[in-house]
Structure formats: C-alpha cells, structure tokens
Short mmCIF file of N, CA and C in Angstrom, two decimals:
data_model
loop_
_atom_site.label_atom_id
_atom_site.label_comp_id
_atom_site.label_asym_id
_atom_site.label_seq_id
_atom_site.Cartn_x
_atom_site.Cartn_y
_atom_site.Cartn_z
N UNK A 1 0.85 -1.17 0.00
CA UNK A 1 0.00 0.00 0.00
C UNK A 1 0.89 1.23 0.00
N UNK A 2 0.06 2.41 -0.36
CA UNK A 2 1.32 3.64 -0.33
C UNK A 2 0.96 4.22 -1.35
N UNK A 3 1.22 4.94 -2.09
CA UNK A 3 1.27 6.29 -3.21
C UNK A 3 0.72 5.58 -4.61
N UNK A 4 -0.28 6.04 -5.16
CA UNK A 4 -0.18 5.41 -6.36
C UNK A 4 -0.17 6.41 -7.84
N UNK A 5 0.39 7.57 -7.38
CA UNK A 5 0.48 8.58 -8.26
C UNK A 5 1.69 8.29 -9.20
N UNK A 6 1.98 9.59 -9.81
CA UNK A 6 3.27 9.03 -10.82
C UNK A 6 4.55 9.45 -10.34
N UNK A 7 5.83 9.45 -10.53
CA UNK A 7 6.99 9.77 -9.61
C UNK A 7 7.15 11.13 -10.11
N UNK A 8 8.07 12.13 -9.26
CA UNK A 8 8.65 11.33 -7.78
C UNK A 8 7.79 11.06 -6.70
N UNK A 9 8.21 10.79 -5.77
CA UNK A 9 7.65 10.86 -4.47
C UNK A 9 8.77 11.08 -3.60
N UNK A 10 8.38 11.69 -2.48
CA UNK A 10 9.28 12.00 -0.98
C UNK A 10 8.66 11.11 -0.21
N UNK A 11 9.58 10.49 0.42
CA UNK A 11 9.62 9.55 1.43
C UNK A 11 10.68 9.85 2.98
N UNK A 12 9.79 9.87 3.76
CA UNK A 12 10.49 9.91 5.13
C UNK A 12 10.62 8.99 6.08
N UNK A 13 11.31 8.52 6.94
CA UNK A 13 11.71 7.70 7.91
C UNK A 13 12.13 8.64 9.34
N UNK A 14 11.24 8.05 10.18
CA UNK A 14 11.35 8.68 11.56
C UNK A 14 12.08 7.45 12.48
N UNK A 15 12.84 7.70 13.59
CA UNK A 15 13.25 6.46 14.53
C UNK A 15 12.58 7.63 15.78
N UNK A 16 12.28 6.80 16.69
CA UNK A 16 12.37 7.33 18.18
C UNK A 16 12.22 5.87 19.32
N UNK A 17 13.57 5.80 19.43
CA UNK A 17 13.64 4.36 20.36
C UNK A 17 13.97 3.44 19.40
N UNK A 18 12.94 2.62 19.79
CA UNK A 18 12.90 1.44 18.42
C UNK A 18 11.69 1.47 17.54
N UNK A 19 11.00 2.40 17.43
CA UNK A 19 9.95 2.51 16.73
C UNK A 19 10.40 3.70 15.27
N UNK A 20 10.16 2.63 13.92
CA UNK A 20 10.18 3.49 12.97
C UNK A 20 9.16 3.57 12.46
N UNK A 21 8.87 4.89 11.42
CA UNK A 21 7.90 5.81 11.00
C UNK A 21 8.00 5.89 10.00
N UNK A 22 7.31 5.17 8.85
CA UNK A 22 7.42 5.63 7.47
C UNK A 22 6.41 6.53 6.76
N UNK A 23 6.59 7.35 6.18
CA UNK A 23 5.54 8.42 5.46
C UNK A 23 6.04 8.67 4.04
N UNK A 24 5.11 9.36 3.15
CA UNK A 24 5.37 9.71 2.16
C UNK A 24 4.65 10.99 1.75
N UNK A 25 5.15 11.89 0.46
CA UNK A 25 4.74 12.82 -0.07
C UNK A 25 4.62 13.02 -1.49
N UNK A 26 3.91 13.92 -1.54
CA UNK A 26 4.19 14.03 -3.01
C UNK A 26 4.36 15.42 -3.83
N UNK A 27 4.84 16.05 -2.85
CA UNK A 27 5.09 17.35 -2.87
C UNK A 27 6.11 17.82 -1.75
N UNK A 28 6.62 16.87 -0.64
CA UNK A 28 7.69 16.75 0.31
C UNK A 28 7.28 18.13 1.48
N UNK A 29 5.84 18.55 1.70
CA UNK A 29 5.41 18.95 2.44
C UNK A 29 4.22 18.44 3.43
N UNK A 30 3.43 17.96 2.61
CA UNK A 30 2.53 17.29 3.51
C UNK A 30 2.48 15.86 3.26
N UNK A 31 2.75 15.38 4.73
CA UNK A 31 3.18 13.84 4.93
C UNK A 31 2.14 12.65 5.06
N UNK A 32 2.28 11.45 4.89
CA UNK A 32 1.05 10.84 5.25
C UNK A 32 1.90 9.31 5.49
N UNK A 33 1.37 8.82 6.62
CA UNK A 33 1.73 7.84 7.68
C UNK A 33 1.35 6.70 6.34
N UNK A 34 2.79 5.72 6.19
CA UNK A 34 2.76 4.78 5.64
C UNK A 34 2.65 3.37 6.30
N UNK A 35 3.50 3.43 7.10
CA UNK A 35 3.57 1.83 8.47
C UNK A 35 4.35 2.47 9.64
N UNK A 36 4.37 1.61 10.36
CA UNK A 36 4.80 1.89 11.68
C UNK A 36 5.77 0.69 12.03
N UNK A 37 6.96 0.26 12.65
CA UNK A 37 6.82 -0.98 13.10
C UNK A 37 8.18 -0.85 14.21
N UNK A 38 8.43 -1.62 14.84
CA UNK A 38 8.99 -1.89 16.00
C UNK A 38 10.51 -2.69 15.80
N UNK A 39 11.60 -2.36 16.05
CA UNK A 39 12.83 -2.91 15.78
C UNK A 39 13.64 -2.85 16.53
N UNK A 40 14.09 -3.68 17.88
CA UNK A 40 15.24 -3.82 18.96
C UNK A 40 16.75 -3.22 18.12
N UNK A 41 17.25 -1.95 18.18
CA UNK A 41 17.96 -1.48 18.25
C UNK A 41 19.71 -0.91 18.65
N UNK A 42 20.00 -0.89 18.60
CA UNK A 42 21.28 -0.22 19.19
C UNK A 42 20.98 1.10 19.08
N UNK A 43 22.26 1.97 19.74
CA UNK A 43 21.81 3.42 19.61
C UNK A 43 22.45 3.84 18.27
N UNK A 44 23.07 3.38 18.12
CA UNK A 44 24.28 3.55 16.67
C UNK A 44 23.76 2.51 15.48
N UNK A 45 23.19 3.08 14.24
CA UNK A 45 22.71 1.94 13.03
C UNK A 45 23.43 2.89 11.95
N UNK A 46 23.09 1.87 10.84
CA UNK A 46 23.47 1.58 9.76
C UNK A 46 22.44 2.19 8.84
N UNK A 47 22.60 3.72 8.01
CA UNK A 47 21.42 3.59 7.06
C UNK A 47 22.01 3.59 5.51
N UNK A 48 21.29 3.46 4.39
CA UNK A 48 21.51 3.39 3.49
C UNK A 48 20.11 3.97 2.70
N UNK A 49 20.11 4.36 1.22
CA UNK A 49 19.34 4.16 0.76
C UNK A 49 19.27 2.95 -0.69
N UNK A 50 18.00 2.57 -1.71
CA UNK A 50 18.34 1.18 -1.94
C UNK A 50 17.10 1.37 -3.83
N UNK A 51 17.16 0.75 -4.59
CA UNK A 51 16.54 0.42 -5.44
C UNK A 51 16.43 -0.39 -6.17
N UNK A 52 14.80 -1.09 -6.45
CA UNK A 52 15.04 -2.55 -7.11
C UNK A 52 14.22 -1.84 -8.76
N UNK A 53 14.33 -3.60 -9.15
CA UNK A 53 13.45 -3.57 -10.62
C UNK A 53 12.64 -4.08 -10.17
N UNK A 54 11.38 -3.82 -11.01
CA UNK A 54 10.70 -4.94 -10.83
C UNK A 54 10.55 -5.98 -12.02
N UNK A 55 11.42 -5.88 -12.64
CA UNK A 55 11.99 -7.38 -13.57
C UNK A 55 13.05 -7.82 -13.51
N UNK A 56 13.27 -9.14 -13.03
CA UNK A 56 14.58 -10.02 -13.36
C UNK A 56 15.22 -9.55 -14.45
N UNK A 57 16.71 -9.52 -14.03
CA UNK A 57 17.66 -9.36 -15.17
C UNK A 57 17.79 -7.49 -15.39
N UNK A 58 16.77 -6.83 -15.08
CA UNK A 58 16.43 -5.74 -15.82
C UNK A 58 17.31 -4.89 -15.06
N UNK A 59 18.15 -3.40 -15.11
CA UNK A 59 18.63 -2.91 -14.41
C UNK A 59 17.75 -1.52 -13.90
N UNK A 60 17.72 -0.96 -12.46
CA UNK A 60 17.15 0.17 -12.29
C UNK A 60 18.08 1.02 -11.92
N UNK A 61 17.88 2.14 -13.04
CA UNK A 61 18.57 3.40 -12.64
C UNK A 61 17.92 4.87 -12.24
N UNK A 62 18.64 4.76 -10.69
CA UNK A 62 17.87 5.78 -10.21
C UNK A 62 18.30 7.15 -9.90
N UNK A 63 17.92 8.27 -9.48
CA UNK A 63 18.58 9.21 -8.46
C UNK A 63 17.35 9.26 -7.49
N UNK A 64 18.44 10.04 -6.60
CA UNK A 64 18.13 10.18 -5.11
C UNK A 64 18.68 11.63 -5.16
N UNK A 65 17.87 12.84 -4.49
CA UNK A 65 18.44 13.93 -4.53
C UNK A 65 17.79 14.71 -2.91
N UNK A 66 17.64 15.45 -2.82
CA UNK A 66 17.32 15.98 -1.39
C UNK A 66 17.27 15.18 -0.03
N UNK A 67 18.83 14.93 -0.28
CA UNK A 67 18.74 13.40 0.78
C UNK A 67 19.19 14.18 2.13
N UNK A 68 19.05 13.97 3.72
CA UNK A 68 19.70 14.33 4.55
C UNK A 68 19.29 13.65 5.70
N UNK A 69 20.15 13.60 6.61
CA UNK A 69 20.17 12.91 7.80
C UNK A 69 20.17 13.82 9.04
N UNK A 70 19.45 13.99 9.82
CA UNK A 70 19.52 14.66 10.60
C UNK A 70 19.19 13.57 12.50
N UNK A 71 19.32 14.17 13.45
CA UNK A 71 19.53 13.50 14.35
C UNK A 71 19.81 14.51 15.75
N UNK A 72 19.16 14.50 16.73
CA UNK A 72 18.95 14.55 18.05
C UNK A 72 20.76 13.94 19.09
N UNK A 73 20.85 12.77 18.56
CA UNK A 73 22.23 12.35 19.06
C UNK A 73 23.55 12.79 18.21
N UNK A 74 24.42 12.50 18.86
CA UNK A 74 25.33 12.85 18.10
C UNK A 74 25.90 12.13 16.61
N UNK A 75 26.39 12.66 15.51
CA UNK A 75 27.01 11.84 14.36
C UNK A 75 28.07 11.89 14.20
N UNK A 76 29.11 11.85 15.11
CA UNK A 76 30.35 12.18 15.16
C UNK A 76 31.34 10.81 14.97
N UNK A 77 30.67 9.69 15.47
CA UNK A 77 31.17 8.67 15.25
C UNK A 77 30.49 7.60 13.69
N UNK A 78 29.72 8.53 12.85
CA UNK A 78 28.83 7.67 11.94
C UNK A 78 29.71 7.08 11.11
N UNK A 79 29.83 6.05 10.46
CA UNK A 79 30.49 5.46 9.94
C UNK A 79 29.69 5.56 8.34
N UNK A 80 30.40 5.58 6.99
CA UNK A 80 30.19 5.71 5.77
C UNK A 80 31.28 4.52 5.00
N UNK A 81 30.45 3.45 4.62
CA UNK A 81 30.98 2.48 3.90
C UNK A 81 31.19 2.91 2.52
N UNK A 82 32.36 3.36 2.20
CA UNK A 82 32.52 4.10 0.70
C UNK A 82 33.61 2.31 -0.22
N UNK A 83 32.79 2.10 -0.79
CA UNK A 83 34.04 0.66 -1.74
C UNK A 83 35.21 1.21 -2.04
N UNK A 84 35.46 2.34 -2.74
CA UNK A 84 36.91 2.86 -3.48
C UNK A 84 37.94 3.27 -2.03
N UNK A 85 37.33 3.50 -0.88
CA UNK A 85 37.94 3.69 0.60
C UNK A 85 38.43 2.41 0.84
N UNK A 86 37.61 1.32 0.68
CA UNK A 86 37.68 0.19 1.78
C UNK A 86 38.85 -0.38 0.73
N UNK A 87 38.63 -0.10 -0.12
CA UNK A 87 39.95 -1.44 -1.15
C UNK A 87 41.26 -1.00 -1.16
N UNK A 88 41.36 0.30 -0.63
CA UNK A 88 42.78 1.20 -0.17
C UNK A 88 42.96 0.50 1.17
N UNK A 89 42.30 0.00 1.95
CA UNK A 89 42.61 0.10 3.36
C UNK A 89 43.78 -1.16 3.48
N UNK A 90 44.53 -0.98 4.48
CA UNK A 90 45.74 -2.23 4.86
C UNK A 90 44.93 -3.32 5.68
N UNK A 91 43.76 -3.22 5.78
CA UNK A 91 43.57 -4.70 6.67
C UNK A 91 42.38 -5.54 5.97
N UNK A 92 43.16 -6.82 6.07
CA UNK A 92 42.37 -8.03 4.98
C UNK A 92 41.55 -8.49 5.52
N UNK A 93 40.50 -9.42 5.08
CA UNK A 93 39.91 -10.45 6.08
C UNK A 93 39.42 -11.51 5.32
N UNK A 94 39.73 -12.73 5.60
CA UNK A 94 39.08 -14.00 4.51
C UNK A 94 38.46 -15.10 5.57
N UNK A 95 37.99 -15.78 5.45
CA UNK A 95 37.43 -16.13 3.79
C UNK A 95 36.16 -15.09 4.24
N UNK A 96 35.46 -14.98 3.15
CA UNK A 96 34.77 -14.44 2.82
C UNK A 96 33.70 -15.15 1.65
N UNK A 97 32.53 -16.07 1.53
CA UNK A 97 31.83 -15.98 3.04
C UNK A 97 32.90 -17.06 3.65
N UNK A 98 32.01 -16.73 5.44
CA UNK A 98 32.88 -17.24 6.20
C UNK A 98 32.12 -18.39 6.97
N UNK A 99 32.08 -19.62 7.74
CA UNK A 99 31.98 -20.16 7.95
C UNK A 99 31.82 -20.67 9.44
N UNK A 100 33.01 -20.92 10.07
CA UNK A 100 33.47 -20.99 11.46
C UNK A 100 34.28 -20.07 11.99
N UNK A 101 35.03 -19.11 11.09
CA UNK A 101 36.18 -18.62 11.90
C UNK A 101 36.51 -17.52 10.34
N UNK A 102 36.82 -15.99 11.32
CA UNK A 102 36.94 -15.37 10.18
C UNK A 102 38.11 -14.39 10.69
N UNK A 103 39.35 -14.31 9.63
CA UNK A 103 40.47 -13.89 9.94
C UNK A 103 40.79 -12.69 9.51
N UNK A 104 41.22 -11.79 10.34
CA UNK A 104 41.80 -9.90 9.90
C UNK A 104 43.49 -10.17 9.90
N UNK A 105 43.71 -9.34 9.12
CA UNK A 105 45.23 -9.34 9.47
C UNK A 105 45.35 -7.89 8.94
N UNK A 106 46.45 -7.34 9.84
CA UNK A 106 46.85 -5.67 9.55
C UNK A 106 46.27 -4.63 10.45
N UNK A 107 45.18 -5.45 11.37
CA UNK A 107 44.84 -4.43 12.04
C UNK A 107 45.75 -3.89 13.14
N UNK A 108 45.49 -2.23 13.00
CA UNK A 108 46.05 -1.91 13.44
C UNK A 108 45.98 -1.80 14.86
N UNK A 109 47.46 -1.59 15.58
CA UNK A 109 47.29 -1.81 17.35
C UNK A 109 46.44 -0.68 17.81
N UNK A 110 45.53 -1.22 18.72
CA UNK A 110 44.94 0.05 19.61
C UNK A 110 43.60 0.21 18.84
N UNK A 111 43.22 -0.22 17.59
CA UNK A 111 41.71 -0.02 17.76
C UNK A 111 40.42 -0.94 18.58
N UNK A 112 39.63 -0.40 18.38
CA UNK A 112 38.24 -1.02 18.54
C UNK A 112 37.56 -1.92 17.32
N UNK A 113 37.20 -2.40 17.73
CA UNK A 113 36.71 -3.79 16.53
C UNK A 113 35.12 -4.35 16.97
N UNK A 114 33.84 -4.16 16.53
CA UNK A 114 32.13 -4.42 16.47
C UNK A 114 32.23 -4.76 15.38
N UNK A 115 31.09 -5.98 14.70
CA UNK A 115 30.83 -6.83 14.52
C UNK A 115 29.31 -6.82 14.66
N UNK A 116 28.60 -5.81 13.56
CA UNK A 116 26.97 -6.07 13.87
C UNK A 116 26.27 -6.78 12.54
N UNK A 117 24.98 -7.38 13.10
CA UNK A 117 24.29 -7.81 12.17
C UNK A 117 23.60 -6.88 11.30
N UNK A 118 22.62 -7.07 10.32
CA UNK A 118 22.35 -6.02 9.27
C UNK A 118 20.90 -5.18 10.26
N UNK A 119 20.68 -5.73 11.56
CA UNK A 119 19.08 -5.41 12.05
C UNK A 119 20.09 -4.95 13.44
N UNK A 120 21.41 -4.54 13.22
CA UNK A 120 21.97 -3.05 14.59
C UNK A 120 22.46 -3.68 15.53
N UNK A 121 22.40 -5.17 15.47
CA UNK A 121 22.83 -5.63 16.82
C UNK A 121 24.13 -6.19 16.53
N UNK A 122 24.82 -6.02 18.62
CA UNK A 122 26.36 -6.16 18.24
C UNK A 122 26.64 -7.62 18.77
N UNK A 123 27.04 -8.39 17.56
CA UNK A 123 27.36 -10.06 18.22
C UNK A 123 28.69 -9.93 18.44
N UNK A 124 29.52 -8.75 18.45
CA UNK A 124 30.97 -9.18 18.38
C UNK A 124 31.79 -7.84 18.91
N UNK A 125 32.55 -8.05 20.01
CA UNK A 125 33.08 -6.39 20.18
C UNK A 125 34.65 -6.99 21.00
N UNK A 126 35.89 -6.48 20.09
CA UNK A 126 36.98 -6.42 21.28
C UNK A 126 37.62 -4.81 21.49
N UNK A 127 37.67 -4.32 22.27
CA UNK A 127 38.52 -2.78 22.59
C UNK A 127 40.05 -3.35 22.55
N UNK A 128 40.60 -2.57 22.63
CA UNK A 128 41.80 -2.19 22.27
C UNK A 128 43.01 -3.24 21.84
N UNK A 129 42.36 -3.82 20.48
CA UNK A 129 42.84 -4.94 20.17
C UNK A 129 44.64 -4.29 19.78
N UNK A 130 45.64 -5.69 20.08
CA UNK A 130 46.93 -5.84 19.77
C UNK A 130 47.35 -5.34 18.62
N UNK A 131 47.23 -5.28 17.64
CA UNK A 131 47.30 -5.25 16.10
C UNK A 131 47.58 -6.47 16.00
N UNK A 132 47.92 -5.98 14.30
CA UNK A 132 48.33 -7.57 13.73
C UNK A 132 47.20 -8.65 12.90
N UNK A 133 47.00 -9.93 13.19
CA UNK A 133 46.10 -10.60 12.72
C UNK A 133 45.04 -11.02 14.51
N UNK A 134 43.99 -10.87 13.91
CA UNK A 134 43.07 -11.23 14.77
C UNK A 134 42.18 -12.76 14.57
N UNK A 135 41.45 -13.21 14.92
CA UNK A 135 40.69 -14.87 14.77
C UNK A 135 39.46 -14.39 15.15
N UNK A 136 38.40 -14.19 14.60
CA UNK A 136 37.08 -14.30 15.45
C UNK A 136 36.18 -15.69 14.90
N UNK A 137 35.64 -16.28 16.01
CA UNK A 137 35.15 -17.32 15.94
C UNK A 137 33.58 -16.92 15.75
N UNK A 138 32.98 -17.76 14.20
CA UNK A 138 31.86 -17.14 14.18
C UNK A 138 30.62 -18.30 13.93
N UNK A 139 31.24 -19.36 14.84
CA UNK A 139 30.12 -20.37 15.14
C UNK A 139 28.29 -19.96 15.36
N UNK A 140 28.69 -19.19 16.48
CA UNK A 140 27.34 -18.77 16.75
C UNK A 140 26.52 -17.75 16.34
N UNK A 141 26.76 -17.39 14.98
CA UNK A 141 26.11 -16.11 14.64
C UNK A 141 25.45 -17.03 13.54
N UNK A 142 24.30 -16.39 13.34
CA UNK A 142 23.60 -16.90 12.39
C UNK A 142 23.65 -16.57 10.91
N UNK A 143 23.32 -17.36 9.92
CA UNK A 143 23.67 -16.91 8.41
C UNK A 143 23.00 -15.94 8.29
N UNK A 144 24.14 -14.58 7.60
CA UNK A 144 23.54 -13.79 6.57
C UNK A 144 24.61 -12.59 7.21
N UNK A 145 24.38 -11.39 6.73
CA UNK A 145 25.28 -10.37 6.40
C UNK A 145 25.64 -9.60 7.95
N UNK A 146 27.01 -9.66 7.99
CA UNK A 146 27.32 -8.24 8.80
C UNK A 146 28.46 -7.37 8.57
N UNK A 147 28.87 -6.39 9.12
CA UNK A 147 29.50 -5.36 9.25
C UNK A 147 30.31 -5.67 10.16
N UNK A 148 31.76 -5.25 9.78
CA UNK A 148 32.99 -5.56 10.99
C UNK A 148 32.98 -3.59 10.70
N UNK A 149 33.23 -2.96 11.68
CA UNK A 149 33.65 -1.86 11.79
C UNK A 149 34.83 -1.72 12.98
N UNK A 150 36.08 -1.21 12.46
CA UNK A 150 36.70 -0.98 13.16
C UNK A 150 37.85 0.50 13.12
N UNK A 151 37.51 1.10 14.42
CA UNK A 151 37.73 2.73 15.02
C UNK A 151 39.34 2.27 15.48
N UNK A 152 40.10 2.85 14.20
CA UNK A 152 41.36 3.13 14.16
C UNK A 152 41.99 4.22 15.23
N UNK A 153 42.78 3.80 16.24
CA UNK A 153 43.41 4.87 17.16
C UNK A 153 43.79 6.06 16.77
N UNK A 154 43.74 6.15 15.67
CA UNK A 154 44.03 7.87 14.83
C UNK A 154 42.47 8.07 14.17
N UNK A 155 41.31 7.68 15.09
CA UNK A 155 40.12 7.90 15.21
C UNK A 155 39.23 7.83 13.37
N UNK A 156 39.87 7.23 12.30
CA UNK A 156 39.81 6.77 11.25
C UNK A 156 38.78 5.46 11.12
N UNK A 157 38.09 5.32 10.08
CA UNK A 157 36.97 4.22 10.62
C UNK A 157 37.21 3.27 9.30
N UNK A 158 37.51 2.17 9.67
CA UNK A 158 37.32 1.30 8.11
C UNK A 158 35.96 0.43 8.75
N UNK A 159 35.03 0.11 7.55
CA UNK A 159 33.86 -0.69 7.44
C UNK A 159 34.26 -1.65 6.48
N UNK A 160 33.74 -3.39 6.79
CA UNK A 160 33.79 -4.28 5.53
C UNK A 160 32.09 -4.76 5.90
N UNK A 161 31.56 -5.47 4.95
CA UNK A 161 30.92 -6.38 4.66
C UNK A 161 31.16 -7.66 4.65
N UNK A 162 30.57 -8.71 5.60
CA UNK A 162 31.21 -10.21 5.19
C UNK A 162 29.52 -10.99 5.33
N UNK A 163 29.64 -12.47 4.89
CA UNK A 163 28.49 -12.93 4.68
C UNK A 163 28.82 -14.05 5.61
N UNK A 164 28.30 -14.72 6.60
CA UNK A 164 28.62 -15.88 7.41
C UNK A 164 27.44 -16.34 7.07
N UNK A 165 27.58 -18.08 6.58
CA UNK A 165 26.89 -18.84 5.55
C UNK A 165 26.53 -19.72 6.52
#
C-alpha cells in the first residue's frame, strides 16, 4: 500500500527508540503515515538508501536527490561504507563468506573492533585490540550479512561487509 500517483515521491523515515515511521509525499510537504513498526535497536545503526526492478535481469537506474540525515544524538562517530575507501585500506579479512572462523590481518594496534548484524545488533566487540592478525570465531552467529567496523586509534573508521553462511 502507499502512493499510487506518478513519480517522484518523498519519502520519510522517523526512529524514536525502536519505533520506525514511514511516510510519504508528493510534494515533500505534507506527509502521510505509511507503516509503523517496532525494531530492537542499538543506539548507533546503519542507514543506506536502496533500489530494485521490478523485472529479473532488468537494471534500475535511479537518483536520489534531497537526501539528509539529521539526528537529536550525536554523528560524530557515523560510519560511511565508501568501496573505493575500503579497497585502499591495509587490513584483509578471509574467507569471505565465512563459515566458522573469520580472519583480519593488519589491524592496526589500539583499535576497537564491532561486529553487527544487518538489524543493529552487536554479536561481536573487542577494545583495544593488539594489532596484527586477529581470529574471530563465528560459530554462533547466524547466516547472513554483517558489518565488521573498526575505530582506528588515529580515530579513522574502516567498514567491511562479510556474509557468514
């Protein structure tokens, strides 16, 4: 359900707690309540924005323009997964997907190292890791996508993507 006019449309997303707020417009002034729904949180997430086809094979090309993020807490620590960043960075990690056990090497001494799933939650956190190569054992996490983020002591942030199968 939702808009059945012709594009564009403005679309908004509200959080307060764990409750998000979806609305839409069609003129990006007056809003109208799309769903509501409830999501156990962290205080720190992950946003993105996203576009499909609706045909196999077919490609969608989109823009996105009057985009902004705004926020009550602080964004000082937000993290931005840029690809042409991450493939510069010195620290590896394989296999990829991963299985039982998933290996960093290069990290550097003295950062912080989280480990969240794609729905904010943290299955994985060491502070002020050694450098070097690290081991995380990833028996107990369940299949499908997360985020290793790790806060470089020269306060620098690298993000990867890995898939545990």
């Amino acid at each position: 359900q939702g808009p059945t006019e012709s594009f564009p449309y403005w679309f908004r997303l509200t959080r307060t707690g764990d409750t998000i707020v979806s609305y839409y417009s069609d003129d990006g002034s007056n809003w109208t309540m799309l769903a509501t729904d409830t999501i156990l949180m962290n205080n720190q997430v992950y946003i993105g924005l996203a576009v499909l086809s609706r045909d196999d094979g077919v490609l969608n090309t989109s823009t996105f323009d009057n985009v902004s993020v705004s926020s009550t807490m602080s964004l000082k620590n937000a993290a931005y997964v840029n690809p042409s960043e991450r493939l510069k960075s010195r620290i590896r990690f394989y296999p990829n997907p991963v299985t039982d056990k998933l290996i960093l090497t290069n990290v550097p001494g003295g950062s912080h190292l989280s480990t969240y799933s794609l729905l904010g939650r943290k299955v994985y956190e060491q502070k002020q890791v050694d450098g070097g190569q690290i081991s995380i054992e990833t028996n107990s996490w369940a299949p499908g996508v997360y985020i290793i983020r790790i806060v470089n002591s020269d306060s620098t942030i690298d993000s990867f993507k890995i898939t545990r199968q």
